[in-house]
Tab-separated table of C-alpha atoms and ligand atoms in Angstrom:
chain	number	residue	atom	x	y	z
A	1	HIS	CA	-33.581	-41.178	34.217
A	2	TYR	CA	-30.842	-43.191	35.824
A	3	GLY	CA	-31.559	-44.771	39.147
A	4	ASP	CA	-30.854	-47.461	41.657
A	5	VAL	CA	-33.260	-48.747	44.283
A	6	THR	CA	-30.429	-49.088	46.785
A	7	ASP	CA	-30.238	-45.270	46.834
A	8	SER	CA	-33.081	-43.761	48.933
A	9	LEU	CA	-32.323	-40.118	48.154
A	10	MET	CA	-32.292	-40.788	44.452
A	11	ILE	CA	-35.729	-42.451	44.668
A	12	ILE	CA	-37.163	-39.489	46.579
A	13	ASN	CA	-35.680	-36.968	44.145
A	14	LEU	CA	-36.871	-38.901	41.105
A	15	ILE	CA	-40.447	-39.247	42.377
A	16	ARG	CA	-40.486	-35.559	43.294
A	17	LYS	CA	-39.326	-34.668	39.782
A	18	VAL	CA	-41.418	-37.060	37.675
A	19	LYS	CA	-44.606	-36.949	39.789
A	20	PRO	CA	-45.828	-40.310	38.475
A	21	ASN	CA	-49.449	-41.502	38.753
A	22	GLU	CA	-48.351	-45.100	38.854
A	23	ILE	CA	-45.149	-46.829	39.928
A	24	TYR	CA	-44.414	-50.403	38.823
A	25	ASN	CA	-41.600	-51.821	40.939
A	26	LEU	CA	-40.047	-54.384	38.602
A	27	SER	CA	-36.535	-53.711	39.903
A	28	ALA	CA	-34.825	-56.838	41.170
A	29	GLN	CA	-31.866	-59.130	41.198
A	30	SER	CA	-34.203	-61.632	39.563
A	31	HIS	CA	-31.938	-64.643	38.944
A	32	VAL	CA	-32.906	-67.328	41.419
A	33	ALA	CA	-29.659	-69.325	41.103
A	34	VAL	CA	-27.511	-66.174	41.386
A	35	SER	CA	-29.298	-65.170	44.605
A	36	PHE	CA	-27.506	-68.052	46.387
A	37	GLN	CA	-24.184	-66.404	45.477
A	38	ILE	CA	-25.122	-62.798	46.283
A	39	PRO	CA	-27.810	-63.160	48.976
A	40	GLU	CA	-27.129	-59.875	50.751
A	41	TYR	CA	-27.214	-57.827	47.544
A	42	THR	CA	-30.401	-59.646	46.512
A	43	ALA	CA	-32.065	-58.729	49.825
A	44	ASN	CA	-30.922	-55.122	49.540
A	45	VAL	CA	-32.441	-54.683	46.075
A	46	ASP	CA	-35.457	-57.005	46.168
A	47	ALA	CA	-36.627	-56.512	49.773
A	48	LEU	CA	-35.345	-53.099	50.874
A	49	GLY	CA	-35.724	-51.590	47.376
A	50	CYS	CA	-39.472	-52.057	47.691
A	51	LEU	CA	-39.487	-50.548	51.183
A	52	ARG	CA	-37.503	-47.512	49.974
A	53	ILE	CA	-40.049	-46.719	47.249
A	54	LEU	CA	-42.997	-47.095	49.635
A	55	GLU	CA	-41.249	-44.963	52.244
A	56	ALA	CA	-40.559	-42.277	49.597
A	57	ILE	CA	-44.258	-42.209	48.602
A	58	LYS	CA	-45.186	-41.846	52.276
A	59	SER	CA	-42.605	-39.230	53.206
A	60	LEU	CA	-43.417	-37.086	50.131
A	61	ASN	CA	-47.059	-37.110	51.236
A	62	LEU	CA	-48.132	-38.708	47.956
A	63	THR	CA	-50.060	-41.623	49.453
A	64	LYS	CA	-53.286	-40.438	47.804
A	65	LYS	CA	-51.700	-39.586	44.441
A	66	ILE	CA	-49.502	-42.538	43.468
A	67	LYS	CA	-50.629	-46.089	42.773
A	68	PHE	CA	-47.949	-48.687	43.473
A	69	TYR	CA	-47.418	-52.122	41.937
A	70	GLN	CA	-45.040	-54.598	43.566
A	71	ALA	CA	-43.716	-57.465	41.451
A	72	GLY	CA	-44.281	-60.473	43.652
A	73	THR	CA	-43.442	-63.913	42.313
A	74	SER	CA	-44.508	-67.544	42.349
A	75	GLU	CA	-41.020	-68.238	43.786
A	76	MET	CA	-42.583	-67.171	47.119
A	77	PHE	CA	-44.576	-70.461	47.044
A	78	GLY	CA	-41.316	-72.395	46.628
A	79	LYS	CA	-41.885	-75.786	48.261
A	80	VAL	CA	-45.562	-75.624	47.457
A	81	GLN	CA	-48.030	-76.104	50.306
A	82	GLU	CA	-51.001	-76.757	48.006
A	83	VAL	CA	-51.761	-77.313	44.319
A	84	PRO	CA	-52.687	-75.156	42.505
A	85	GLN	CA	-51.386	-72.054	44.290
A	86	THR	CA	-53.853	-69.237	44.968
A	87	GLU	CA	-53.698	-65.884	46.773
A	88	LYS	CA	-54.400	-67.826	49.985
A	89	THR	CA	-51.635	-70.455	49.665
A	90	PRO	CA	-48.978	-70.065	52.413
A	91	PHE	CA	-45.470	-69.145	51.232
A	92	TYR	CA	-42.407	-71.411	51.583
A	93	PRO	CA	-39.592	-69.721	49.629
A	94	ARG	CA	-36.588	-71.848	48.642
A	95	SER	CA	-33.968	-69.227	47.712
A	96	PRO	CA	-32.594	-65.909	48.995
A	97	TYR	CA	-34.492	-64.391	46.043
A	98	GLY	CA	-37.792	-65.931	47.157
A	99	VAL	CA	-37.234	-64.908	50.781
A	100	ALA	CA	-36.466	-61.294	49.783
A	101	LYS	CA	-39.605	-61.183	47.633
A	102	VAL	CA	-41.724	-62.366	50.587
A	103	TYR	CA	-40.499	-59.283	52.471
A	104	GLY	CA	-41.494	-57.078	49.506
A	105	TYR	CA	-44.938	-58.690	49.466
A	106	TRP	CA	-45.623	-58.103	53.169
A	107	ILE	CA	-44.166	-54.596	53.359
A	108	THR	CA	-46.456	-53.632	50.451
A	109	ILE	CA	-49.489	-54.923	52.377
A	110	ASN	CA	-48.236	-53.271	55.569
A	111	TYR	CA	-47.940	-49.836	53.891
A	112	ARG	CA	-51.362	-50.308	52.255
A	113	GLU	CA	-52.948	-51.048	55.627
A	114	SER	CA	-50.934	-48.531	57.671
A	115	TYR	CA	-50.909	-45.503	55.359
A	116	ASP	CA	-53.773	-46.153	52.949
A	117	ILE	CA	-51.517	-46.364	49.878
A	118	PHE	CA	-53.068	-47.834	46.727
A	119	ALA	CA	-50.565	-50.693	46.618
A	120	CYS	CA	-51.008	-54.091	44.904
A	121	ASN	CA	-48.942	-57.268	44.787
A	122	GLY	CA	-48.970	-59.213	41.555
A	123	ILE	CA	-47.912	-62.799	42.256
A	124	LEU	CA	-46.670	-63.552	38.779
A	125	PHE	CA	-45.730	-67.027	37.637
A	126	ASN	CA	-42.920	-67.370	35.056
A	127	HIS	CA	-43.502	-65.102	32.075
A	128	GLU	CA	-41.393	-65.315	28.944
A	129	SER	CA	-40.868	-63.711	25.554
A	130	PRO	CA	-38.167	-63.360	22.890
A	131	LEU	CA	-36.753	-60.547	25.094
A	132	ARG	CA	-36.027	-62.920	28.005
A	133	GLY	CA	-32.389	-63.004	29.187
A	134	LEU	CA	-30.262	-65.950	28.084
A	135	GLU	CA	-29.616	-66.933	31.724
A	136	PHE	CA	-33.200	-68.162	32.115
A	137	VAL	CA	-34.040	-71.652	30.992
A	138	THR	CA	-36.623	-70.839	28.296
A	139	ARG	CA	-34.438	-68.459	26.348
A	140	LYS	CA	-31.361	-70.639	26.898
A	141	ILE	CA	-33.309	-73.467	25.244
A	142	THR	CA	-34.743	-71.468	22.314
A	143	ASP	CA	-31.388	-69.807	21.622
A	144	GLY	CA	-29.700	-73.228	21.801
A	145	VAL	CA	-32.259	-74.790	19.450
A	146	ALA	CA	-31.775	-71.962	16.950
A	147	ARG	CA	-27.972	-72.296	17.073
A	148	ILE	CA	-28.135	-76.072	16.678
A	149	LYS	CA	-30.569	-75.751	13.759
A	150	LEU	CA	-28.270	-73.237	12.061
A	151	GLY	CA	-25.241	-75.478	12.608
A	152	ILE	CA	-23.241	-73.258	15.018
A	153	GLN	CA	-23.746	-75.300	18.212
A	154	ASN	CA	-23.990	-79.045	18.694
A	155	GLU	CA	-25.259	-79.605	22.235
A	156	LEU	CA	-27.347	-77.932	24.924
A	157	LEU	CA	-26.413	-78.472	28.569
A	158	LEU	CA	-29.136	-77.915	31.162
A	159	GLY	CA	-29.783	-78.645	34.849
A	160	ASN	CA	-32.984	-80.116	36.257
A	161	LEU	CA	-35.103	-81.242	33.292
A	162	GLU	CA	-37.960	-82.407	35.517
A	163	ALA	CA	-38.707	-79.000	37.105
A	164	LYS	CA	-42.267	-77.960	36.293
A	165	ARG	CA	-43.394	-74.381	35.719
A	166	ASP	CA	-46.563	-72.506	34.783
A	167	TRP	CA	-45.136	-70.512	31.853
A	168	GLY	CA	-47.020	-67.643	30.230
A	169	PHE	CA	-46.349	-64.854	27.734
A	170	ALA	CA	-44.853	-61.700	29.282
A	171	GLY	CA	-47.064	-59.402	27.170
A	172	ASP	CA	-50.211	-60.958	28.661
A	173	PHE	CA	-48.785	-60.691	32.181
A	174	VAL	CA	-47.809	-57.027	31.873
A	175	HIS	CA	-51.390	-56.269	30.846
A	176	ALA	CA	-52.523	-57.886	34.117
A	177	MET	CA	-50.153	-55.611	36.105
A	178	TRP	CA	-51.745	-52.556	34.516
A	179	LEU	CA	-55.293	-53.870	35.128
A	180	MET	CA	-54.510	-54.222	38.861
A	181	LEU	CA	-53.849	-50.483	39.133
A	182	GLN	CA	-57.070	-49.578	37.274
A	183	THR	CA	-59.402	-51.069	39.915
A	184	ASP	CA	-61.193	-49.167	42.698
A	185	LYS	CA	-59.607	-51.078	45.566
A	186	PRO	CA	-56.006	-52.279	45.860
A	187	ASP	CA	-55.571	-56.042	46.209
A	188	ASP	CA	-53.198	-58.934	45.471
A	189	TYR	CA	-53.543	-61.270	42.496
A	190	VAL	CA	-52.038	-64.520	41.210
A	191	ILE	CA	-51.241	-64.200	37.498
A	192	ALA	CA	-50.708	-67.585	35.860
A	193	THR	CA	-51.994	-69.702	32.979
A	194	GLY	CA	-53.248	-72.636	35.078
A	195	GLU	CA	-51.211	-75.013	32.890
A	196	GLN	CA	-47.988	-76.731	33.834
A	197	HIS	CA	-45.082	-78.090	31.771
A	198	SER	CA	-41.648	-79.491	32.583
A	199	VAL	CA	-38.334	-78.142	31.291
A	200	ARG	CA	-38.183	-81.382	29.265
A	201	ASP	CA	-41.611	-80.589	27.684
A	202	PHE	CA	-40.340	-77.120	26.772
A	203	CYS	CA	-37.299	-78.681	25.081
A	204	GLU	CA	-39.415	-81.244	23.270
A	205	ILE	CA	-41.649	-78.595	21.694
A	206	ALA	CA	-38.744	-76.223	20.964
A	207	PHE	CA	-36.687	-78.910	19.181
A	208	GLY	CA	-39.886	-80.200	17.525
A	209	THR	CA	-40.605	-76.835	15.870
A	210	VAL	CA	-37.394	-77.166	13.838
A	211	GLY	CA	-37.791	-80.894	13.172
A	212	LEU	CA	-35.099	-82.034	15.639
A	213	ASN	CA	-35.170	-84.507	18.523
A	214	LEU	CA	-34.118	-83.306	21.992
A	215	GLU	CA	-32.506	-86.650	22.905
A	216	ASP	CA	-29.870	-86.054	20.217
A	217	TYR	CA	-28.686	-82.732	21.676
A	218	VAL	CA	-29.636	-82.168	25.347
A	219	GLY	CA	-27.273	-83.161	28.150
A	220	VAL	CA	-27.496	-82.679	31.915
A	221	ASP	CA	-24.771	-80.741	33.720
A	222	PRO	CA	-25.022	-80.669	37.548
A	223	ARG	CA	-23.417	-77.191	37.461
A	224	PHE	CA	-26.902	-75.889	36.698
A	225	TYR	CA	-28.539	-77.533	39.736
A	226	ARG	CA	-29.552	-75.233	42.611
A	227	PRO	CA	-28.778	-75.721	46.326
A	228	ALA	CA	-32.558	-75.867	46.937
A	229	GLU	CA	-34.910	-76.364	43.996
A	230	VAL	CA	-38.513	-75.343	43.377
A	231	GLU	CA	-39.722	-78.549	41.741
A	232	THR	CA	-43.229	-77.582	40.744
A	233	LEU	CA	-45.346	-74.444	40.342
A	234	LEU	CA	-48.931	-74.227	39.114
A	235	GLY	CA	-51.061	-71.134	39.595
A	236	ASP	CA	-54.816	-70.634	39.801
A	237	PRO	CA	-55.631	-67.330	38.050
A	238	GLY	CA	-59.339	-67.546	39.033
A	239	LYS	CA	-59.412	-64.315	41.048
A	240	ALA	CA	-57.728	-62.291	38.270
A	241	LYS	CA	-60.217	-63.717	35.793
A	242	THR	CA	-63.262	-62.856	37.907
A	243	GLU	CA	-62.167	-59.498	39.291
A	244	LEU	CA	-59.914	-58.085	36.552
A	245	GLY	CA	-61.446	-59.846	33.547
A	246	TRP	CA	-57.926	-61.052	32.704
A	247	GLU	CA	-57.118	-64.180	30.716
A	248	PRO	CA	-53.900	-65.181	28.952
A	249	GLN	CA	-54.117	-64.965	25.156
A	250	VAL	CA	-50.950	-66.798	24.054
A	251	THR	CA	-50.800	-70.586	24.488
A	252	PHE	CA	-47.717	-72.491	25.650
A	253	GLU	CA	-47.093	-73.907	22.160
A	254	GLN	CA	-47.443	-70.442	20.584
A	255	LEU	CA	-45.013	-69.015	23.143
A	256	VAL	CA	-42.324	-71.648	22.518
A	257	THR	CA	-42.709	-71.369	18.739
A	258	MET	CA	-42.550	-67.545	18.868
A	259	MET	CA	-39.335	-67.664	20.913
A	260	VAL	CA	-37.624	-70.230	18.656
A	261	GLU	CA	-38.601	-68.346	15.493
A	262	GLU	CA	-37.349	-65.015	16.840
A	263	ASP	CA	-34.021	-66.573	17.875
A	264	ILE	CA	-33.563	-68.133	14.441
A	265	LYS	CA	-34.232	-64.765	12.755
A	266	ARG	CA	-31.850	-62.944	15.125
A	267	ILE	CA	-29.005	-65.433	14.683
A	268	GLU	CA	-29.479	-65.477	10.901
A	269	ARG	CA	-29.130	-61.664	10.935
A	270	GLU	CA	-25.963	-61.943	13.048
A	271	ILE	CA	-24.460	-64.561	10.680
A	272	LYS	CA	-25.252	-62.323	7.682
A	273	LEU	CA	-23.618	-59.309	9.353
A	274	GLU	CA	-20.478	-61.304	10.099
A	275	SER	CA	-20.108	-62.632	6.528
B	301	GDD	N1	-31.719	-70.870	34.478
B	301	GDD	C1	-31.674	-72.199	34.244
B	301	GDD	N2	-30.649	-72.717	33.488
B	301	GDD	N3	-32.634	-72.996	34.777
B	301	GDD	C2	-32.587	-74.324	34.506
B	301	GDD	C3	-31.587	-74.888	33.716
B	301	GDD	C4	-30.563	-74.051	33.193
B	301	GDD	O1	-29.641	-74.476	32.508
B	301	GDD	N4	-31.834	-76.225	33.629
B	301	GDD	C5	-32.940	-76.480	34.323
B	301	GDD	N5	-33.418	-75.328	34.865
B	301	GDD	C6	-34.598	-75.228	35.746
B	301	GDD	C7	-34.346	-74.464	37.035
B	301	GDD	O2	-33.689	-75.303	37.995
B	301	GDD	C8	-35.773	-74.082	37.410
B	301	GDD	O3	-36.397	-75.143	38.109
B	301	GDD	C9	-36.468	-73.889	36.056
B	301	GDD	O4	-35.599	-74.464	35.076
B	301	GDD	C10	-36.747	-72.440	35.697
B	301	GDD	O5	-35.561	-71.702	35.885
B	301	GDD	P1	-35.439	-70.161	35.382
B	301	GDD	O6	-35.823	-70.041	33.949
B	301	GDD	O7	-34.089	-69.683	35.780
B	301	GDD	O8	-36.596	-69.397	36.189
B	301	GDD	P2	-37.081	-69.481	37.716
B	301	GDD	O9	-38.355	-70.289	37.719
B	301	GDD	O10	-36.001	-69.927	38.622
B	301	GDD	O11	-37.393	-67.967	38.050
B	301	GDD	C11	-38.032	-67.101	37.093
B	301	GDD	O12	-39.417	-67.057	37.313
B	301	GDD	C12	-39.810	-66.505	38.583
B	301	GDD	C13	-41.346	-66.543	38.650
B	301	GDD	O13	-41.728	-67.775	39.187
B	301	GDD	C14	-37.379	-65.710	37.250
B	301	GDD	O14	-37.854	-64.859	36.231
B	301	GDD	C15	-37.740	-65.087	38.589
B	301	GDD	O15	-37.231	-63.767	38.664
B	301	GDD	C16	-39.275	-65.078	38.720
B	301	GDD	O16	-39.665	-64.526	39.956
């Protein structure tokens, strides 16, 4: 089905047609840096998109039939008010993206409390895989490392190398989303690894896996700085562990290695096709 969460009628018609048991709202303008350039569009999709789906569930009288998952984000913690961040940590978003997601978070709770919808917020920290878009720092690094290793690129320009993130494997995190909708009572959960690394650490391991040294290739370009930066994020997944029995399976080193290896294989295939 084609769709767009800026189109209320389409959402209503689609839900009426598909009659889903579960809806996972992963729709978003999810690029933090881009949200400074298109703030209104970001709010329309990320904040009002969530409202439109909830309102469709309510107006179709399906509040007892459909379980709803809202993709919250650690970007809502922004300028962090405590370390590590839990479900109780106050939000302080630092981008139009983060601000829009805070709206999505609260409207989900409001519809849960007002209309008894089974609606959960997952507050997911950064989650990566070989499928990650090249605009995000992890994939930009692993793609760059692969190209440098294969001799088709000679430098990698990045922004803030000191930013720290709690990076996990997307496959593990998607499992947590599903677990949230299999419980008896809707609730909100932080999904994170509880481990933190800097962009520089990510580079070090990525270059290390192919026997190269990051200092020889990485440069800083202020074009990739953001008007307001989230310097550090570290989640406490304790509640998800206790209540959902969830724990990440893939370590940081395994994640970085997996992404570099997949990029090398993909680029080798592309080179072969071209020759
Ligand atoms: N994209 C990018 N490109 N980021 C860079 C670069 C660069 O060249 N150099 C340094 N960084 C820094 C950013 O400034 C940021 O601090 C960090 O690397 C991570 O940036 P991204 O990979 O773009 O992800 P994000 O943390 O801003 O947001 C992602 O994770 C959120 C969950 O916390 C996105 O997936 C969001 O949609 C998601 O909500």
